[in-house]
Structure formats: structure tokens, C-alpha cells
Coordinates of C-alpha atoms and ligand atoms in Angstrom, one line a residue:
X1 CA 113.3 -8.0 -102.5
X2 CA 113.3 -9.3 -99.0
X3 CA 110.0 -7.1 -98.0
X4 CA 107.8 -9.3 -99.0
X5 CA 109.5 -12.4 -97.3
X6 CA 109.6 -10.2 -94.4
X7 CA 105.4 -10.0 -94.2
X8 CA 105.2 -13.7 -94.4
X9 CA 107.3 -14.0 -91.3
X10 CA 104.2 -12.8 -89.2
X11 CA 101.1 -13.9 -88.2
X12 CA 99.1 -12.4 -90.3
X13 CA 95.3 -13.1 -91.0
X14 CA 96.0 -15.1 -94.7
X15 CA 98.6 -14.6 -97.4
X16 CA 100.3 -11.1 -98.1
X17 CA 99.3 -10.6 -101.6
X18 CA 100.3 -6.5 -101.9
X19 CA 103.4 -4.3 -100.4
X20 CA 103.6 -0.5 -100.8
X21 CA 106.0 2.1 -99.5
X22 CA 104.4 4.2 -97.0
X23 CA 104.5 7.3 -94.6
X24 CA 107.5 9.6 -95.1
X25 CA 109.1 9.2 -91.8
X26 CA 112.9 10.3 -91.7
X27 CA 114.2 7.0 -90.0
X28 CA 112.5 3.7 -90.6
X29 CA 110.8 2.0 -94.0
X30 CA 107.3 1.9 -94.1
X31 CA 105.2 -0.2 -96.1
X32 CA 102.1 -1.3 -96.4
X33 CA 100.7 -4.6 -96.7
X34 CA 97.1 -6.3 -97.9
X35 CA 96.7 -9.9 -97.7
X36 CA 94.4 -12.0 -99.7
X37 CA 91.7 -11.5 -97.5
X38 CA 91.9 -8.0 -98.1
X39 CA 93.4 -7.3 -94.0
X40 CA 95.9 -4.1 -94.3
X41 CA 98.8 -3.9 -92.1
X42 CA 101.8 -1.6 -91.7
X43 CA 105.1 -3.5 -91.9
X44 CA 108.5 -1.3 -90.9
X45 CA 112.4 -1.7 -90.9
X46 CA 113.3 -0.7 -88.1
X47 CA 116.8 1.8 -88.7
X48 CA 119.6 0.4 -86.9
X49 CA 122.0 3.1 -87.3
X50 CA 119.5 4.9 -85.4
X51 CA 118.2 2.2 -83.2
X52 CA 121.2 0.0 -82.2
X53 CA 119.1 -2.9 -80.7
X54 CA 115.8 -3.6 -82.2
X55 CA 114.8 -5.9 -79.7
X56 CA 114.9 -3.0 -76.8
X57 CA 112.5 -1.2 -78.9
X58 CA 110.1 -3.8 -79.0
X59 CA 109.9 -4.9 -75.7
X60 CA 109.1 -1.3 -75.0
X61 CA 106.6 -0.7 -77.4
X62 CA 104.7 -3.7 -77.1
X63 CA 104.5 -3.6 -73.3
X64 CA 103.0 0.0 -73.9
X65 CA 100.8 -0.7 -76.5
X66 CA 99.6 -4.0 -74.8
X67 CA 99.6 -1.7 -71.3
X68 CA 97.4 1.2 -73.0
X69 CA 94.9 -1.6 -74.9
X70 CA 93.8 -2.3 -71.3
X71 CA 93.1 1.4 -70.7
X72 CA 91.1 2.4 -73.9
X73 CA 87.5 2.7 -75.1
X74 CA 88.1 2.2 -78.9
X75 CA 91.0 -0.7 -79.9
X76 CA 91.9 1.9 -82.2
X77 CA 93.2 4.4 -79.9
X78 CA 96.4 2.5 -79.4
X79 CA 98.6 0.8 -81.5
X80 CA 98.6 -3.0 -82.1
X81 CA 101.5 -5.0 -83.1
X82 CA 101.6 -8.7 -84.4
X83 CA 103.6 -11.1 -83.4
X84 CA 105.9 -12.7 -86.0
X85 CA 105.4 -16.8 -86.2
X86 CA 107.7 -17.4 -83.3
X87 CA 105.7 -15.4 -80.8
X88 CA 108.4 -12.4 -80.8
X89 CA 107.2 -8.9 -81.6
X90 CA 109.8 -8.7 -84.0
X91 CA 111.1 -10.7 -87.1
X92 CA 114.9 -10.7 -87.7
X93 CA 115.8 -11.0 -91.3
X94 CA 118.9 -13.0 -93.0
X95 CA 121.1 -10.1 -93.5
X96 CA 120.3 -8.8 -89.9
X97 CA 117.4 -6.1 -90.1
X98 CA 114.7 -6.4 -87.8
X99 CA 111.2 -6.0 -89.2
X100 CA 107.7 -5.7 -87.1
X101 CA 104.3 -5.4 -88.2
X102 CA 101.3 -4.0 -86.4
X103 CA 97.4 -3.6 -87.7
X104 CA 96.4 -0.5 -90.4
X105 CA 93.6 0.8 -89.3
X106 CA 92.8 3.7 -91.7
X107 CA 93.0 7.2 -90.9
X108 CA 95.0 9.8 -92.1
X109 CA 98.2 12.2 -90.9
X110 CA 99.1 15.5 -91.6
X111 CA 102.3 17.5 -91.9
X112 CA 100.8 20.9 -91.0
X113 CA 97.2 21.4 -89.8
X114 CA 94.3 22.2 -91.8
X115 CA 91.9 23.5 -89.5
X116 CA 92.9 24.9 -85.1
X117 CA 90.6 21.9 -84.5
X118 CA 93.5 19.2 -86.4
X119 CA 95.9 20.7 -84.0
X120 CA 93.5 20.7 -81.0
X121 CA 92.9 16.8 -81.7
X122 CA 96.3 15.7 -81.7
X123 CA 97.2 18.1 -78.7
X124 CA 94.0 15.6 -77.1
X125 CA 96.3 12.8 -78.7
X126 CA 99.3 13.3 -77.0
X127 CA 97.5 14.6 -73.6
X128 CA 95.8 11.5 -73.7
X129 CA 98.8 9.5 -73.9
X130 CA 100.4 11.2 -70.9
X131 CA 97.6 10.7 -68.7
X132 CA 97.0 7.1 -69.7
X133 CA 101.0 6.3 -68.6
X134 CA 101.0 8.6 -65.5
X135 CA 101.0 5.5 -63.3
X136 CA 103.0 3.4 -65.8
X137 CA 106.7 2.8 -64.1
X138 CA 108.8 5.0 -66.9
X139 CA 111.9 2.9 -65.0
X140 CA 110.8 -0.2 -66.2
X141 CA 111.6 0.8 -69.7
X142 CA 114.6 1.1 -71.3
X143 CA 116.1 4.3 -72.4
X144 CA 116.3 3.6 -76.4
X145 CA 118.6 6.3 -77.1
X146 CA 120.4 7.5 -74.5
X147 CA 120.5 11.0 -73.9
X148 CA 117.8 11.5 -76.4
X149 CA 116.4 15.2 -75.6
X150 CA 119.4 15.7 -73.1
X151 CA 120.2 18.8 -74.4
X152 CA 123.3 19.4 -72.5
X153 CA 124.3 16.4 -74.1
X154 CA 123.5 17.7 -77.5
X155 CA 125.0 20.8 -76.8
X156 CA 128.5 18.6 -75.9
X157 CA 128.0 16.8 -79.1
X158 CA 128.0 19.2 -81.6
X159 CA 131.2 21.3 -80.1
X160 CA 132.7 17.8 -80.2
X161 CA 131.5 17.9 -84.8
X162 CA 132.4 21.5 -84.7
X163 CA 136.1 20.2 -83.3
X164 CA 136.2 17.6 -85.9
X165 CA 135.1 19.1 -88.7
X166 CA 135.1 16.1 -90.6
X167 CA 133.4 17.3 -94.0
X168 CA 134.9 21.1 -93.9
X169 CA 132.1 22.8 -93.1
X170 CA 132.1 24.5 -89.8
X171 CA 134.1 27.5 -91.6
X172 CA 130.6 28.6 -93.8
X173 CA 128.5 28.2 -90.2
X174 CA 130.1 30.7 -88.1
X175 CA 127.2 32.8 -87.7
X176 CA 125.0 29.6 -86.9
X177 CA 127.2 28.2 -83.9
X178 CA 127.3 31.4 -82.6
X179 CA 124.0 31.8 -82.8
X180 CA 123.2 28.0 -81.0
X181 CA 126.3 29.0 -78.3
X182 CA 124.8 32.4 -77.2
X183 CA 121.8 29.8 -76.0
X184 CA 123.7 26.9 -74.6
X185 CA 122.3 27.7 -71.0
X186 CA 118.5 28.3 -71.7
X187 CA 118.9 25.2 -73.7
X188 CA 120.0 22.9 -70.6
X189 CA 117.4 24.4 -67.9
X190 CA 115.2 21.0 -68.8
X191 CA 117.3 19.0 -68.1
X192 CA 118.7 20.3 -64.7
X193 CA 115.4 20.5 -63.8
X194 CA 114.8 16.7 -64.2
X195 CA 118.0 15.8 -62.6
X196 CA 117.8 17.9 -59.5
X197 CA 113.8 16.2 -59.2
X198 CA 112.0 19.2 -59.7
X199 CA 110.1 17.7 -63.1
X200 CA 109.0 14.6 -62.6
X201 CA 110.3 11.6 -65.0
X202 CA 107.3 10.3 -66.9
X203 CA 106.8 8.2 -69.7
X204 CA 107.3 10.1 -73.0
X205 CA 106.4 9.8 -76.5
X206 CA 109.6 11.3 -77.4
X207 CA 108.7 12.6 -80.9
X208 CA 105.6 14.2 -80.8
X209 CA 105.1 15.9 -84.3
X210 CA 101.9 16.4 -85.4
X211 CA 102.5 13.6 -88.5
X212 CA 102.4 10.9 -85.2
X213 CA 98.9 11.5 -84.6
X214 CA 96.7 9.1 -86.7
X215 CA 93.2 11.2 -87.5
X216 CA 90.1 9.3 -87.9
X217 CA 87.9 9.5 -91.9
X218 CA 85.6 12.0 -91.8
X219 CA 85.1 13.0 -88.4
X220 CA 89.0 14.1 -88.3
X221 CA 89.1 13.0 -84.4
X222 CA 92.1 11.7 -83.2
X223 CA 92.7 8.2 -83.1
X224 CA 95.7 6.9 -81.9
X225 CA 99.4 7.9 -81.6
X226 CA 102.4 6.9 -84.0
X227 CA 105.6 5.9 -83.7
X228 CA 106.6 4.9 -80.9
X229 CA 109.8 3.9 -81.2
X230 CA 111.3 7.0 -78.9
X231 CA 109.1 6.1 -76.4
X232 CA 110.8 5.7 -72.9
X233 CA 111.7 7.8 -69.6
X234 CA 111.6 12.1 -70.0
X235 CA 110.1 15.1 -69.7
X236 CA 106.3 15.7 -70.7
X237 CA 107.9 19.4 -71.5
X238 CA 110.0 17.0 -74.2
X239 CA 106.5 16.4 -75.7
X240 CA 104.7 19.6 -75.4
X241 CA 107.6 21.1 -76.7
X242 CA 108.5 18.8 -80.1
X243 CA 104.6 19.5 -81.2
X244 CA 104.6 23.1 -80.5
X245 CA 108.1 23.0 -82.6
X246 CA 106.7 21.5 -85.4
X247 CA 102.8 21.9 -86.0
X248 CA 102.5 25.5 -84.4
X249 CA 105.3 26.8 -87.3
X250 CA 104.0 28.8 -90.2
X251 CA 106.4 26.9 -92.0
X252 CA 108.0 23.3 -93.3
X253 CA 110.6 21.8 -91.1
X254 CA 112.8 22.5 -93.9
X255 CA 111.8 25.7 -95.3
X256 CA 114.7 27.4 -96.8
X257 CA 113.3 31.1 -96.9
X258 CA 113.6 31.6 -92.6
X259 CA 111.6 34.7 -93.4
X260 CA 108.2 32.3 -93.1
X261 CA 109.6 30.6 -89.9
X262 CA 107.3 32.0 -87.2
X263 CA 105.7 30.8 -83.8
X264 CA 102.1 30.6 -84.6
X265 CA 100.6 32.3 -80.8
X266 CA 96.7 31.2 -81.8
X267 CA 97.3 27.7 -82.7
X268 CA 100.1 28.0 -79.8
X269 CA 97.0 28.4 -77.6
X270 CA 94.8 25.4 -79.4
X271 CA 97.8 23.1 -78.9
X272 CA 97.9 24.6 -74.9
X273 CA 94.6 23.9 -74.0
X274 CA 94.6 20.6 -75.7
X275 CA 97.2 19.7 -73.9
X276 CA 96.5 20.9 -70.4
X277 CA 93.0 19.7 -70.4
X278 CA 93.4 15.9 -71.6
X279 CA 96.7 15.5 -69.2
X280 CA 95.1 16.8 -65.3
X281 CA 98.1 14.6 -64.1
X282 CA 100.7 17.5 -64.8
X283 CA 102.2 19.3 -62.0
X284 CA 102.3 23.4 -61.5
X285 CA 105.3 23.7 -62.3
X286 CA 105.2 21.6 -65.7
X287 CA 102.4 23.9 -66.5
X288 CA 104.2 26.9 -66.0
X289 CA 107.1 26.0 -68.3
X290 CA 105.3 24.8 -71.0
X291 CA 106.7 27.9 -72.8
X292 CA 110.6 26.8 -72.0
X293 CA 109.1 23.2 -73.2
X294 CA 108.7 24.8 -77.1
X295 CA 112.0 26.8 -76.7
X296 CA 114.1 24.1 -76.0
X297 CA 112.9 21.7 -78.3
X298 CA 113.1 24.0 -80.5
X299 CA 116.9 24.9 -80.1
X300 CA 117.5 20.9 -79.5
X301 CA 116.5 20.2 -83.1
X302 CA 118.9 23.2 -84.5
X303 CA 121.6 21.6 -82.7
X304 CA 121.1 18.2 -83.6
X305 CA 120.6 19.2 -87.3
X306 CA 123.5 21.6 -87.0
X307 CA 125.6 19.0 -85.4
X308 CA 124.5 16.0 -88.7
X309 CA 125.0 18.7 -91.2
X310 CA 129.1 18.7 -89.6
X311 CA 129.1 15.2 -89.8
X312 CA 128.1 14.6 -93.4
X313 CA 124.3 13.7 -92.7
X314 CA 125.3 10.2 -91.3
X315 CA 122.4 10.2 -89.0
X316 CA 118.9 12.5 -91.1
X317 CA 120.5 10.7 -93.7
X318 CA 117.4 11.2 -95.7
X319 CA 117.8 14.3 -97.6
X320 CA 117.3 15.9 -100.8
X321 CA 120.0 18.3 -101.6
X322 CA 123.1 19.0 -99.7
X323 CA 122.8 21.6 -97.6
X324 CA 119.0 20.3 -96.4
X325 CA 120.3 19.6 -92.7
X326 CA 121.8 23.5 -92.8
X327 CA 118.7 24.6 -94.0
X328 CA 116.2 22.4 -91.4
X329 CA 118.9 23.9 -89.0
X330 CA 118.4 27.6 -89.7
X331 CA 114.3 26.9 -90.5
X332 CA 114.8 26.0 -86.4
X333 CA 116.9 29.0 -85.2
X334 CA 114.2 31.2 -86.8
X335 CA 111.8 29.7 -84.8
X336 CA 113.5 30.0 -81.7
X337 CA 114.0 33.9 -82.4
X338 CA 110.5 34.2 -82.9
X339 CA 109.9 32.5 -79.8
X340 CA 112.0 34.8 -77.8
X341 CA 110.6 38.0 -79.5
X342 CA 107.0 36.5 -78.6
X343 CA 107.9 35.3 -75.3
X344 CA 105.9 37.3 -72.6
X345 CA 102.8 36.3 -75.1
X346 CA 103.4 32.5 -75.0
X347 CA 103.7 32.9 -71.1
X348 CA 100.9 34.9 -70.5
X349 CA 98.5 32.7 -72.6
X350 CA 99.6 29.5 -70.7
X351 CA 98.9 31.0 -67.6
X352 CA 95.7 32.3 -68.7
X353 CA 94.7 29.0 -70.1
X354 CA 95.8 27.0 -66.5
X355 CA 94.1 29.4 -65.1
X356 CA 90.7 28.7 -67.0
X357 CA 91.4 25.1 -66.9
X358 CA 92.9 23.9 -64.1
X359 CA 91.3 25.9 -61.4
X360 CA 90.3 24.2 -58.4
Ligands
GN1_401 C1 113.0 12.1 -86.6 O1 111.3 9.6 -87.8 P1 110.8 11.0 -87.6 O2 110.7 11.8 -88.8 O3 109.4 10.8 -86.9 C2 113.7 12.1 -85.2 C3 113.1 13.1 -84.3 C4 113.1 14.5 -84.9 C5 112.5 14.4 -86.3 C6 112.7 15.8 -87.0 C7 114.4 8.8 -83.6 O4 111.6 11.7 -86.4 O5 113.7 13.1 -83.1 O6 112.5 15.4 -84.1 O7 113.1 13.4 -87.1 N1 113.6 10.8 -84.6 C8 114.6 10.2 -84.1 O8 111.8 15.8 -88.1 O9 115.8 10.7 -84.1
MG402 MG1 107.5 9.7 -87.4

């Protein structure tokens, strides 16, 4: 297999004597390498369905990552990619797929928190991250995907699927569209916010689920951030939102009985104050709509699941039964109804929280 030619295409400490699968990311292929001296490092493929130029991603990631190494206490709190042997952050293999490798340094992810204080470290994490890149210029970088969390944009995407129907199965999914359609205007407030000024663009991580926050042995302190390949101009709502969407659920991402799906208000609040206290650099009005952050998120990823499932799963291609996109879908909607039923609560307990936190 080309993997392990792949590892010896970097500049790695000595030989590369062992090569695992790793992770269990839905996009790239993560593996993970020791050489002879016993160094570990993570090598990916990087998805080009999803990513249609590689190179783009790298420049971005390694001018952040080489940007935040300047700005850290422990080497660890950043990611650190190695250069292949011709100096490029990035190896490009005969058949075309690009490859990059950056240092393992331990630690441990989670899917779902163990403890409030798990959540509260990666909510640190991400906080951390934001503040660190408030005076990085987000226009320098590229925009990876465009329209990534442009949820208009999603919104125009999946009428366009349910148009085409190109798999026959809009007609089962009725009660879903409607369900997304009845929301189509909450779901684009974001994003006219950001394009009439009043949210400031900011460099964003883009995919913030709690399984990108890399948690130290033992002490279970945050280390670093993960996967950065979304990283670019956006919203910190973007970010807020995606965590809250994913680590303060009572259930999996894919859950098929909705009936668990439900917004968890106490680690809601861990997450919050996390959040607001490691990232001073967010304005009022960011603060305030921190709630609107975790709805739309929320109602982006039922779209854009909705939306793949019409397709024929071209894009979460990585699934485990046929209807798994229908049912991350739906696991989503229920979220977002639980949202809106618990809505004055998640306002109130941001505004309590600023109010604790950020008072002058
Ligand atoms: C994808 O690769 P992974 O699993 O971290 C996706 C995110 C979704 C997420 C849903 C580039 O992230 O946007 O929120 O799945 N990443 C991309 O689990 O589309
Ligand atoms: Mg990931």
C-alpha cells in the first residue's frame, strides 16, 4: 500500500518502522506512525472530494499553526506539522493524493464528555484559540470551502437536491423538509449579520466538536486543538455553536431513537462560561447571540445531512447503513426542537454568565 511510502516522503526523525489507522474522523485517513527511534507521528490523506486543493489547506494551516507556536506556553498547545523532504508542508503522492504529517504528542479525544470539567476544558480550547487569532488577519487566508457555514447557501443547496431528486428519496422526507423550510429564516440571521458588519469576521476553527480537542494523560487538561483543515474566515458564533451542537447533546450525532436527542442546559452553561472567559476579545453583541450560535449550527448540520442523504451520500460518504445521513439528519432536527422549547433558558444563562464574567 502507498501509506507507508507516503511517511518516508517526510522528514521524519529516522525510519518509519509502524503505520496504524487512527481517529474516526468522517473526511480524511488517519494513521499513525512510529519510526525506529520510537518518534510517533500522525500522517493524514487529506479528502479531495472534500478539499478540492490540498495545497490551499496547507498553506493555511501551517501559517496558523507556525503563527500560534509563537504565541504559546507549552509546544503542545498547537499543532506542528513536518515538512515533507522538499520543504513543502505537504507530500503529493503518484496517483495524485496529498499526504501531510505533523508530530503525535499523546493525549486522548472524546466523543461525548465524561465529566462538566472535559467539556469546560475544551470550551478553554476553543476560547483559547479565538483569542490567540483575534489580531491574526482572517483575509489573508483562504476560504477552503466556500460558503462553508453560509447557511443561506446551504439552505439554496438542498432545495436545489430536493429539485433533483437524484436517488428518489425526497418523496419518504416530506415531513423533514418541511420541518428544515418552516426555519429557513432563523437559519440565515448569522449570516446577514456578518455581511451587513454587525459580527465581526474572525478567524475560525470551523469544526469545533468536542473530538477536535486533544486532552492531556492524567490531568485531562486541554492541550491543543485538532483538525484544522476548516480553518479560515467566519463567525466565532460558527464555533460556539458546532460545540454546543455536538458535545452539549444527550445523544450520538447519529442516534436513531430522536427521543434521546436533547439540549443538555447544565453542560450548555460549562461550555458558556468556558467559552466567554478564555475569549475577552468577543464583542456584546457575539455574547448575546451565543444562543442563535447553537441553533443555527444546529439546523445547518440537518440541512447539510438532509441535503447528502438526497444526493446518495456523495459527500459523509462514510456511513454504516443506508439511511445513516436521514438519521444524523433527524438526530439534528430534535436538537433544534429542544432548543427552541428551552430557548428563554439558554438566553437567560448566557446573560447571566456575561454578566458574572465580563463585567467591567
Ligand atoms: C465533518 O471530519 P469531521 O468528522 O471532523 C464535517 C463537519 C461536520 C461533521 C459532522 C470538512 O467533520 O463540518 O460538522 O463532519 N467536516 C467537513 O460530524 O465537512
Ligand atoms: Mg475531525
Amino acid at each position: 500500500m502507498y501509506i507507508e511510502k507516503a511517511a518516508y516522503a517526510f522528514q521524519l526523525d529516522s525510519t518509519p518502522v509502524e503505520c496504524k489507522a487512527f481517529g474516526n474522523g468522517h473526511i480524511n485517513n488517519t494513521f499513525r506512525i512510529v519510526t525506529e527511534s520510537g518518534s510517533k507521528y500522525v500522517l493524514q490523506r487529506i479528502n479531495k472530494y472534500v478539499f478540492k486543493n490540498p495545497i490551499r489547506v496547507m498553506a493555511n494551516t501551517s501559517a496558523v499553526t507556525n503563527y500560534l507556536r509563537e504565541r504559546v506556553e507549552d509546544p503542545r498547545m498547537t499543532l506542528h506539522f513536518i515538512p515533507a523532504k522538499d520543504g513543502r508542508y505537504y507530500h503529493k503522492g503518484p496517483d495524485g493524493e496529498f499526504w501531510r504529517m505533523y508530530d503525535y504528542v499523546g493525549g486522548f479525544t472524546l466523543d461525548m464528555p465524561e465529566s462538566d470539567e472535559d467539556f469546560y476544558q475544551s470550551a478553554l480550547a476553543f476560547g483559547r484559540f479565538q483569542e490567540l487569532l483575534a489580531d491574526y488577519p482572517a483575509d489573508t487566508l483562504y476560504e477552503i470551502i466556500p460558503n462553508f457555514h453560509n447557511t443561506i447557501d446551504r439552505y439554496k443547496q438542498l432545495k436545489e437536491s430536493i429539485e433533483e431528486d437524484c436517488v428518489g428519496r425526497v418523496e419518504e422526507v416530506q415531513e423533514d423538509i418541511k420541518f428544515l423550510l418552516d426555519r429557513e429564516k432563523a437559519g440565515g440571521l448569522l449570516q446577514v449579520m456578518l455581511d451587513n458588519g454587525l459580527l465581526p469576521l474572525r478567524v475560525t476553527h470551523n469544526d469545533t466538536k468536542l473530538n477536535n480537542v486533544l486532552l492531556e494523560n492524567g490531568t485531562r487538561k486541554s492541550l491543543c486543538v485538532l483538525d484544522l483543515d476548516t480553518v479560515m474566515p467566519g463567525s466565532s458564533l460558527y464555533d460556539f455553536g458546532d460545540s454546543i451542537r455536538f458535545g452539549a447533546a444527550t445523544a450520538a450525532e447519529d442516534e436513531p431513537d430522536t427521543s434521546k436527542m436533547t439540549l443538555d442546559l447544565h453542560l450548555f452553561e460549562v461550555y458558556t462560561r468556558g467559552y466567554i472567559e478564555a475569549a475577552p476579545a468577543l464583542t456584546d453583541l457575539e455574547v448575546t447571540l451565543l444562543p442563535l450560535g447553537a441553533l443555527v449550527m444546529t439546523l445547518e448540520l440537518a440541512v447539510r445531512f438532509l441535503k447528502d442523504y438526497l444526493d446518495g451520500d456523495l459527500y459523509f460518504s462514510k456511513i454504516d447503513y443506508p439511511e445513516h445521513n436521514l438519521v444524523r439528519a433527524r438526530s439534528q432536527m430534535a436538537l433544534v426542537a429542544d432548543m427552541e422549547k428551552k430557548w428563554t433558558q439558554m438566553n437567560l444563562i448566557v446573560a447571566q454568565v456575561a454578566d458574572q464574567l465580563r463585567r467591567k
